[in-house]
Amino acid sequence: MHRAAARRPLDRRGLLGAGAAAAAAAALGPLAPAARAAAPAPWPTRFPLPDGFRPEGIATGPGPYAWFGSLGSGALYRAHLPTGRGGVLPTRMEVGSVGLKTDRRGRAFVAGGPTRQLRVVDTRDGRILAVYEVGRPATLINDVVLTDRAAWFTDSTQALVHGLPLGPRGELPSARDVITLPLTGEWAEAPADGFTSNGISATPDGRALLVVNVFQEGGSLLRVDPRTGDTRRVDLGGRKLPDGDGLLLLGRTLYVVQQVQNAIDVFHLDAAGLRGTWTTRITDPRFRIPTTVAAHGDRLYLPNSRFTEEPKPTTEYDVVAVRRAG
């Protein structure tokens, strides 16, 4: 919410001057140039998050807003993209969050990391609408994607994805209806609960999921059948995703954040998501280990996690915007 601008007292000389200027303009008639309204300030391409916030996930919408989760606390942060201003929304979540997505109903679906929780939060007041606990002690719930029928979460230390099936009007499921889907087929899991899966998206045709496997063959992308769990490796023309984190699909363009490389690799996919052609790489000197990416208009927004540095309460964090490509 923005504070209304303070009103100034009326100034008689100003009114008289304005009247004189109006009379002069009328006398000149059509030859007088029309007064131009002040151009709106450009949207910032970089804006701060609270010190010590430790951002990881990002989501945009509804409206020109971005939401950020914190690894250090359960709070969410909402930023107004036209101005870069924002504020913290307390959520009563006692522990941090990893990936998140928002829907048009004003809900945030939040990956709970080592808590093994799939959370749903009301972004209007921070109320926790539902919490689902899945997996086992070694589980790490990492990222989430929303499809027309479900919210799907990656499990970074097990060959699984977890799903919350949604009703016709977006109704949340009961605990007994949560889906735990084993990944089979061509999926390869790191040994001894090692870190394997990371970002998740849908295929362009909406029939399957795409999951980053940072362990397999030096970093791969796999297509997952959400009905059976069968996986097939996506042909990326030899491109590897060893640091693949957040995924963003816009049409047939897939953006893959390669976090410690400080880069976004861009691919054009076929409709089924089985083949991808690398088109370009986006880099920016302002990147400081970005993790995930969300879009608004012609821009991509990325939170800088600064993962390679020791987090402190005074550590400064920010968000960077770059132009879409591909």
Short mmCIF file of C-alpha atoms in Angstrom, two decimals:
data_model
loop_
_atom_site.label_atom_id
_atom_site.label_comp_id
_atom_site.label_asym_id
_atom_site.label_seq_id
_atom_site.Cartn_x
_atom_site.Cartn_y
_atom_site.Cartn_z
CA MET A 1 0.00 0.00 0.00
CA HIS A 2 1.33 3.41 -0.92
CA ARG A 3 1.00 6.47 1.22
CA ALA A 4 -0.97 9.23 -0.45
CA ALA A 5 1.16 12.19 -1.41
CA ALA A 6 0.91 15.05 1.11
CA ARG A 7 -1.23 17.90 -0.13
CA ARG A 8 0.25 21.37 -0.34
CA PRO A 9 -1.74 24.47 0.72
CA LEU A 10 -3.15 26.49 -2.16
CA ASP A 11 -0.82 29.23 -3.32
CA ARG A 12 -2.53 32.34 -4.70
CA ARG A 13 0.45 33.35 -6.84
CA GLY A 14 0.58 29.87 -8.30
CA LEU A 15 -3.11 30.01 -9.17
CA LEU A 16 -2.71 33.40 -10.80
CA GLY A 17 0.31 32.18 -12.75
CA ALA A 18 -1.58 29.12 -13.90
CA GLY A 19 -4.47 31.29 -15.04
CA ALA A 20 -2.15 33.56 -17.00
CA ALA A 21 -0.51 30.59 -18.67
CA ALA A 22 -3.90 29.15 -19.61
CA ALA A 23 -4.96 32.48 -21.14
CA ALA A 24 -1.76 32.67 -23.16
CA ALA A 25 -2.27 29.16 -24.45
CA ALA A 26 -5.85 30.00 -25.45
CA ALA A 27 -4.64 33.07 -27.33
CA LEU A 28 -2.11 31.03 -29.30
CA GLY A 29 -4.82 28.54 -30.19
CA PRO A 30 -3.80 25.37 -31.98
CA LEU A 31 -0.20 26.57 -32.35
CA ALA A 32 0.41 26.07 -28.60
CA PRO A 33 1.98 22.66 -27.89
CA ALA A 34 -0.07 20.45 -25.58
CA ALA A 35 1.39 19.97 -22.13
CA ARG A 36 2.97 16.56 -21.77
CA ALA A 37 2.27 14.40 -18.76
CA ALA A 38 5.32 13.33 -16.85
CA ALA A 39 6.55 9.95 -18.08
CA PRO A 40 6.14 7.17 -15.52
CA ALA A 41 9.32 6.11 -13.81
CA PRO A 42 10.85 3.00 -15.38
CA TRP A 43 10.47 -0.21 -13.43
CA PRO A 44 13.63 -1.04 -11.49
CA THR A 45 15.89 -3.77 -12.85
CA ARG A 46 17.31 -4.39 -9.40
CA PHE A 47 15.79 -3.99 -5.95
CA PRO A 48 16.67 -5.08 -2.42
CA LEU A 49 15.28 -7.78 -0.18
CA PRO A 50 15.59 -7.56 3.61
CA ASP A 51 19.07 -8.06 5.04
CA GLY A 52 19.59 -11.63 6.15
CA PHE A 53 16.51 -12.85 4.24
CA ARG A 54 18.25 -15.72 2.39
CA PRO A 55 15.94 -15.94 -0.65
CA GLU A 56 15.52 -19.09 -2.71
CA GLY A 57 12.12 -19.35 -4.41
CA ILE A 58 10.26 -16.76 -6.46
CA ALA A 59 6.77 -16.50 -7.96
CA THR A 60 5.00 -13.67 -9.77
CA GLY A 61 1.33 -12.70 -9.70
CA PRO A 62 -1.47 -12.14 -9.37
CA GLY A 63 -0.81 -8.61 -10.62
CA PRO A 64 2.57 -6.85 -10.82
CA TYR A 65 3.93 -8.48 -7.68
CA ALA A 66 6.64 -11.01 -6.90
CA TRP A 67 6.76 -13.34 -3.92
CA PHE A 68 9.91 -14.69 -2.32
CA GLY A 69 10.49 -17.46 0.19
CA SER A 70 13.25 -17.44 2.79
CA LEU A 71 15.57 -20.27 3.79
CA GLY A 72 16.08 -18.54 7.10
CA SER A 73 12.49 -18.11 8.26
CA GLY A 74 8.93 -19.01 7.40
CA ALA A 75 8.08 -15.50 6.24
CA LEU A 76 7.24 -14.54 2.67
CA TYR A 77 8.22 -11.24 1.07
CA ARG A 78 6.02 -9.43 -1.46
CA ALA A 79 7.59 -6.90 -3.82
CA HIS A 80 5.75 -4.40 -6.04
CA LEU A 81 7.56 -4.77 -9.38
CA PRO A 82 6.86 -1.24 -10.74
CA THR A 83 8.60 0.31 -7.72
CA GLY A 84 10.68 -2.46 -6.14
CA ARG A 85 9.15 -1.70 -2.76
CA GLY A 86 7.80 -4.47 -0.59
CA GLY A 87 7.24 -5.93 2.82
CA VAL A 88 7.42 -9.15 4.81
CA LEU A 89 4.29 -11.24 5.27
CA PRO A 90 4.43 -13.31 8.49
CA THR A 91 3.03 -16.78 7.83
CA ARG A 92 3.35 -18.67 11.14
CA MET A 93 5.64 -21.11 9.35
CA GLU A 94 8.42 -21.71 11.85
CA VAL A 95 11.04 -22.87 9.37
CA GLY A 96 12.32 -21.82 5.99
CA SER A 97 10.97 -22.38 2.51
CA VAL A 98 12.56 -23.40 -0.76
CA GLY A 99 10.61 -23.22 -4.04
CA LEU A 100 7.17 -21.63 -4.30
CA LYS A 101 4.47 -20.85 -6.84
CA THR A 102 1.34 -18.67 -6.56
CA ASP A 103 -2.04 -19.16 -8.19
CA ARG A 104 -4.79 -16.77 -9.24
CA ARG A 105 -6.73 -17.60 -6.06
CA GLY A 106 -4.13 -15.86 -3.91
CA ARG A 107 -2.45 -19.00 -2.62
CA ALA A 108 1.24 -19.84 -2.37
CA PHE A 109 2.33 -23.46 -2.74
CA VAL A 110 5.57 -23.77 -0.80
CA ALA A 111 8.24 -26.48 -0.78
CA GLY A 112 9.27 -27.06 2.82
CA GLY A 113 12.81 -28.36 2.31
CA PRO A 114 14.03 -30.69 5.10
CA THR A 115 10.74 -30.33 7.01
CA ARG A 116 9.24 -32.76 4.44
CA GLN A 117 6.25 -30.44 4.17
CA LEU A 118 4.12 -29.38 1.23
CA ARG A 119 2.51 -26.12 2.36
CA VAL A 120 -0.29 -23.93 1.07
CA VAL A 121 -0.44 -20.35 2.36
CA ASP A 122 -3.01 -17.58 1.91
CA THR A 123 -0.99 -14.65 0.54
CA ARG A 124 -3.58 -12.12 1.70
CA ASP A 125 -3.05 -12.64 5.43
CA GLY A 126 -0.36 -15.32 5.82
CA ARG A 127 -2.74 -18.01 7.09
CA ILE A 128 -1.57 -21.57 6.55
CA LEU A 129 -4.33 -23.26 4.59
CA ALA A 130 -2.85 -26.76 4.59
CA VAL A 131 0.30 -28.67 5.47
CA TYR A 132 1.06 -32.14 4.13
CA GLU A 133 4.00 -34.18 5.44
CA VAL A 134 5.60 -36.64 3.06
CA GLY A 135 8.70 -38.77 2.66
CA ARG A 136 11.10 -39.87 5.38
CA PRO A 137 13.79 -38.20 7.54
CA ALA A 138 16.24 -37.73 4.67
CA THR A 139 13.63 -36.08 2.43
CA LEU A 140 14.29 -32.61 0.98
CA ILE A 141 11.26 -31.01 -0.70
CA ASN A 142 12.87 -28.61 -3.13
CA ASP A 143 10.74 -27.08 -5.87
CA VAL A 144 7.15 -26.93 -7.10
CA VAL A 145 5.17 -26.40 -10.29
CA LEU A 146 1.44 -25.76 -10.71
CA THR A 147 -0.46 -27.48 -13.50
CA ASP A 148 -4.16 -27.38 -14.30
CA ARG A 149 -4.78 -30.41 -12.12
CA ALA A 150 -2.10 -30.53 -9.44
CA ALA A 151 0.83 -29.00 -7.62
CA TRP A 152 3.93 -31.17 -8.08
CA PHE A 153 6.98 -31.07 -5.79
CA THR A 154 10.48 -32.49 -6.30
CA ASP A 155 12.15 -34.61 -3.64
CA SER A 156 15.88 -34.00 -3.98
CA THR A 157 17.08 -37.03 -2.04
CA GLN A 158 14.65 -39.68 -3.26
CA ALA A 159 13.50 -40.88 -6.69
CA LEU A 160 10.04 -39.43 -6.11
CA VAL A 161 7.78 -36.51 -6.94
CA HIS A 162 4.87 -35.59 -4.68
CA GLY A 163 1.58 -34.25 -5.97
CA LEU A 164 -1.38 -32.36 -4.54
CA PRO A 165 -4.33 -33.09 -6.84
CA LEU A 166 -6.63 -30.07 -7.10
CA GLY A 167 -10.40 -30.07 -7.46
CA PRO A 168 -12.34 -28.45 -10.34
CA ARG A 169 -12.34 -25.12 -8.49
CA GLY A 170 -8.87 -25.53 -7.08
CA GLU A 171 -9.99 -27.37 -3.94
CA LEU A 172 -7.11 -28.74 -1.88
CA PRO A 173 -6.92 -32.50 -1.31
CA SER A 174 -7.16 -34.41 1.94
CA ALA A 175 -3.97 -35.92 3.34
CA ARG A 176 -4.93 -39.38 2.09
CA ASP A 177 -5.15 -38.11 -1.50
CA VAL A 178 -1.57 -36.82 -1.68
CA ILE A 179 0.31 -38.55 -4.51
CA THR A 180 3.77 -40.03 -3.97
CA LEU A 181 5.03 -41.06 -7.40
CA PRO A 182 8.19 -43.21 -7.76
CA LEU A 183 10.40 -42.24 -10.71
CA THR A 184 11.20 -45.20 -12.93
CA GLY A 185 12.42 -45.72 -16.49
CA GLU A 186 15.62 -43.82 -17.32
CA TRP A 187 15.86 -42.00 -13.98
CA ALA A 188 19.21 -42.40 -12.15
CA GLU A 189 19.42 -41.55 -8.44
CA ALA A 190 22.53 -40.45 -6.58
CA PRO A 191 23.66 -43.03 -4.00
CA ALA A 192 23.09 -42.79 -0.24
CA ASP A 193 20.41 -40.08 -0.25
CA GLY A 194 22.58 -37.85 -2.39
CA PHE A 195 21.23 -34.66 -3.94
CA THR A 196 19.64 -35.53 -7.29
CA SER A 197 16.53 -33.65 -8.46
CA ASN A 198 16.03 -29.91 -8.39
CA GLY A 199 13.79 -27.71 -10.58
CA ILE A 200 10.49 -28.83 -12.05
CA SER A 201 8.22 -27.62 -14.85
CA ALA A 202 5.54 -28.91 -17.19
CA THR A 203 6.03 -29.88 -20.82
CA PRO A 204 4.70 -27.50 -23.49
CA ASP A 205 1.76 -29.80 -24.24
CA GLY A 206 0.92 -30.01 -20.52
CA ARG A 207 0.88 -33.81 -20.53
CA ALA A 208 4.03 -34.44 -18.52
CA LEU A 209 6.57 -32.95 -16.14
CA LEU A 210 10.18 -31.91 -16.64
CA VAL A 211 12.64 -32.43 -13.78
CA VAL A 212 16.31 -31.46 -13.51
CA ASN A 213 18.60 -34.31 -12.43
CA VAL A 214 21.94 -32.75 -11.48
CA PHE A 215 23.53 -36.17 -10.84
CA GLN A 216 22.68 -38.03 -14.02
CA GLU A 217 25.27 -37.90 -16.83
CA GLY A 218 26.69 -34.61 -15.66
CA GLY A 219 23.32 -32.90 -15.33
CA SER A 220 20.24 -33.92 -17.32
CA LEU A 221 16.61 -33.03 -17.90
CA LEU A 222 14.06 -35.82 -17.70
CA ARG A 223 10.44 -36.04 -18.81
CA VAL A 224 8.15 -37.63 -16.21
CA ASP A 225 4.79 -39.22 -16.96
CA PRO A 226 2.61 -38.00 -14.05
CA ARG A 227 0.38 -41.08 -14.27
CA THR A 228 3.04 -43.78 -14.14
CA GLY A 229 6.30 -42.14 -13.04
CA ASP A 230 8.06 -43.41 -16.17
CA THR A 231 10.91 -41.09 -17.11
CA ARG A 232 12.76 -40.43 -20.35
CA ARG A 233 15.85 -38.31 -20.77
CA VAL A 234 15.26 -35.14 -22.79
CA ASP A 235 17.64 -34.74 -25.72
CA LEU A 236 19.30 -31.35 -25.21
CA GLY A 237 21.83 -31.78 -28.00
CA GLY A 238 24.67 -32.56 -25.62
CA ARG A 239 24.08 -29.62 -23.28
CA LYS A 240 24.56 -30.44 -19.59
CA LEU A 241 22.82 -29.03 -16.51
CA PRO A 242 25.25 -29.73 -13.63
CA ASP A 243 24.00 -26.68 -11.74
CA GLY A 244 20.43 -26.73 -13.01
CA ASP A 245 18.04 -25.21 -10.48
CA GLY A 246 14.83 -23.33 -11.22
CA LEU A 247 12.92 -23.96 -14.45
CA LEU A 248 10.54 -21.60 -16.23
CA LEU A 249 8.50 -22.59 -19.28
CA LEU A 250 6.99 -19.86 -21.46
CA GLY A 251 5.31 -21.37 -24.50
CA ARG A 252 7.99 -23.69 -25.85
CA THR A 253 10.88 -21.72 -24.39
CA LEU A 254 12.47 -23.27 -21.32
CA TYR A 255 14.70 -21.17 -19.06
CA VAL A 256 17.09 -23.18 -16.87
CA VAL A 257 18.92 -21.36 -14.07
CA GLN A 258 22.48 -22.69 -13.70
CA GLN A 259 23.03 -21.20 -10.27
CA VAL A 260 26.77 -21.26 -9.50
CA GLN A 261 27.49 -20.55 -13.16
CA ASN A 262 25.56 -17.29 -12.77
CA ALA A 263 23.71 -18.00 -15.99
CA ILE A 264 20.39 -18.96 -17.57
CA ASP A 265 20.46 -21.47 -20.42
CA VAL A 266 17.57 -21.11 -22.86
CA PHE A 267 16.13 -24.01 -24.88
CA HIS A 268 13.38 -24.35 -27.49
CA LEU A 269 11.41 -27.53 -26.80
CA ASP A 270 9.19 -29.71 -28.92
CA ALA A 271 5.58 -30.01 -27.77
CA ALA A 272 6.10 -33.27 -25.89
CA GLY A 273 9.21 -32.03 -24.10
CA LEU A 274 11.43 -34.84 -25.39
CA ARG A 275 13.84 -32.71 -27.40
CA GLY A 276 15.32 -29.28 -26.73
CA THR A 277 17.50 -27.04 -28.88
CA TRP A 278 19.80 -24.66 -27.04
CA THR A 279 19.27 -21.09 -28.27
CA THR A 280 21.22 -18.76 -26.01
CA ARG A 281 22.70 -18.12 -22.58
CA ILE A 282 21.79 -15.13 -20.43
CA THR A 283 24.45 -13.78 -18.09
CA ASP A 284 24.65 -10.58 -16.09
CA PRO A 285 27.41 -9.14 -13.88
CA ARG A 286 24.79 -8.51 -11.19
CA PHE A 287 24.08 -12.24 -10.77
CA ARG A 288 25.27 -13.59 -7.41
CA ILE A 289 24.18 -17.24 -7.50
CA PRO A 290 20.59 -16.83 -8.67
CA THR A 291 18.45 -19.85 -7.85
CA THR A 292 15.07 -19.59 -9.52
CA VAL A 293 13.33 -17.43 -12.10
CA ALA A 294 9.88 -15.99 -12.73
CA ALA A 295 8.54 -13.76 -15.49
CA HIS A 296 6.41 -10.63 -15.72
CA GLY A 297 5.94 -8.91 -19.04
CA ASP A 298 9.14 -9.04 -21.06
CA ARG A 299 11.35 -9.46 -17.99
CA LEU A 300 12.77 -12.32 -16.01
CA TYR A 301 13.27 -11.84 -12.27
CA LEU A 302 15.84 -13.78 -10.26
CA PRO A 303 16.71 -13.65 -6.54
CA ASN A 304 20.41 -13.69 -5.73
CA SER A 305 20.98 -16.40 -3.12
CA ARG A 306 24.71 -15.77 -2.50
CA PHE A 307 24.98 -19.47 -1.63
CA THR A 308 28.79 -19.45 -1.78
CA GLU A 309 28.98 -16.98 1.12
CA GLU A 310 28.29 -17.55 4.80
CA PRO A 311 24.83 -16.13 5.56
CA LYS A 312 24.70 -13.49 8.28
CA PRO A 313 21.89 -11.29 9.63
CA THR A 314 23.57 -8.33 7.92
CA THR A 315 24.04 -10.00 4.53
CA GLU A 316 22.44 -7.94 1.78
CA TYR A 317 20.21 -9.70 -0.74
CA ASP A 318 18.61 -8.43 -3.92
CA VAL A 319 16.62 -9.29 -7.03
CA VAL A 320 17.78 -8.75 -10.60
CA ALA A 321 15.62 -8.32 -13.70
CA VAL A 322 16.84 -9.15 -17.21
CA ARG A 323 15.16 -9.22 -20.60
CA ARG A 324 13.55 -12.40 -21.84
CA ALA A 325 15.30 -14.16 -24.69
CA GLY A 326 14.64 -16.99 -27.09
#
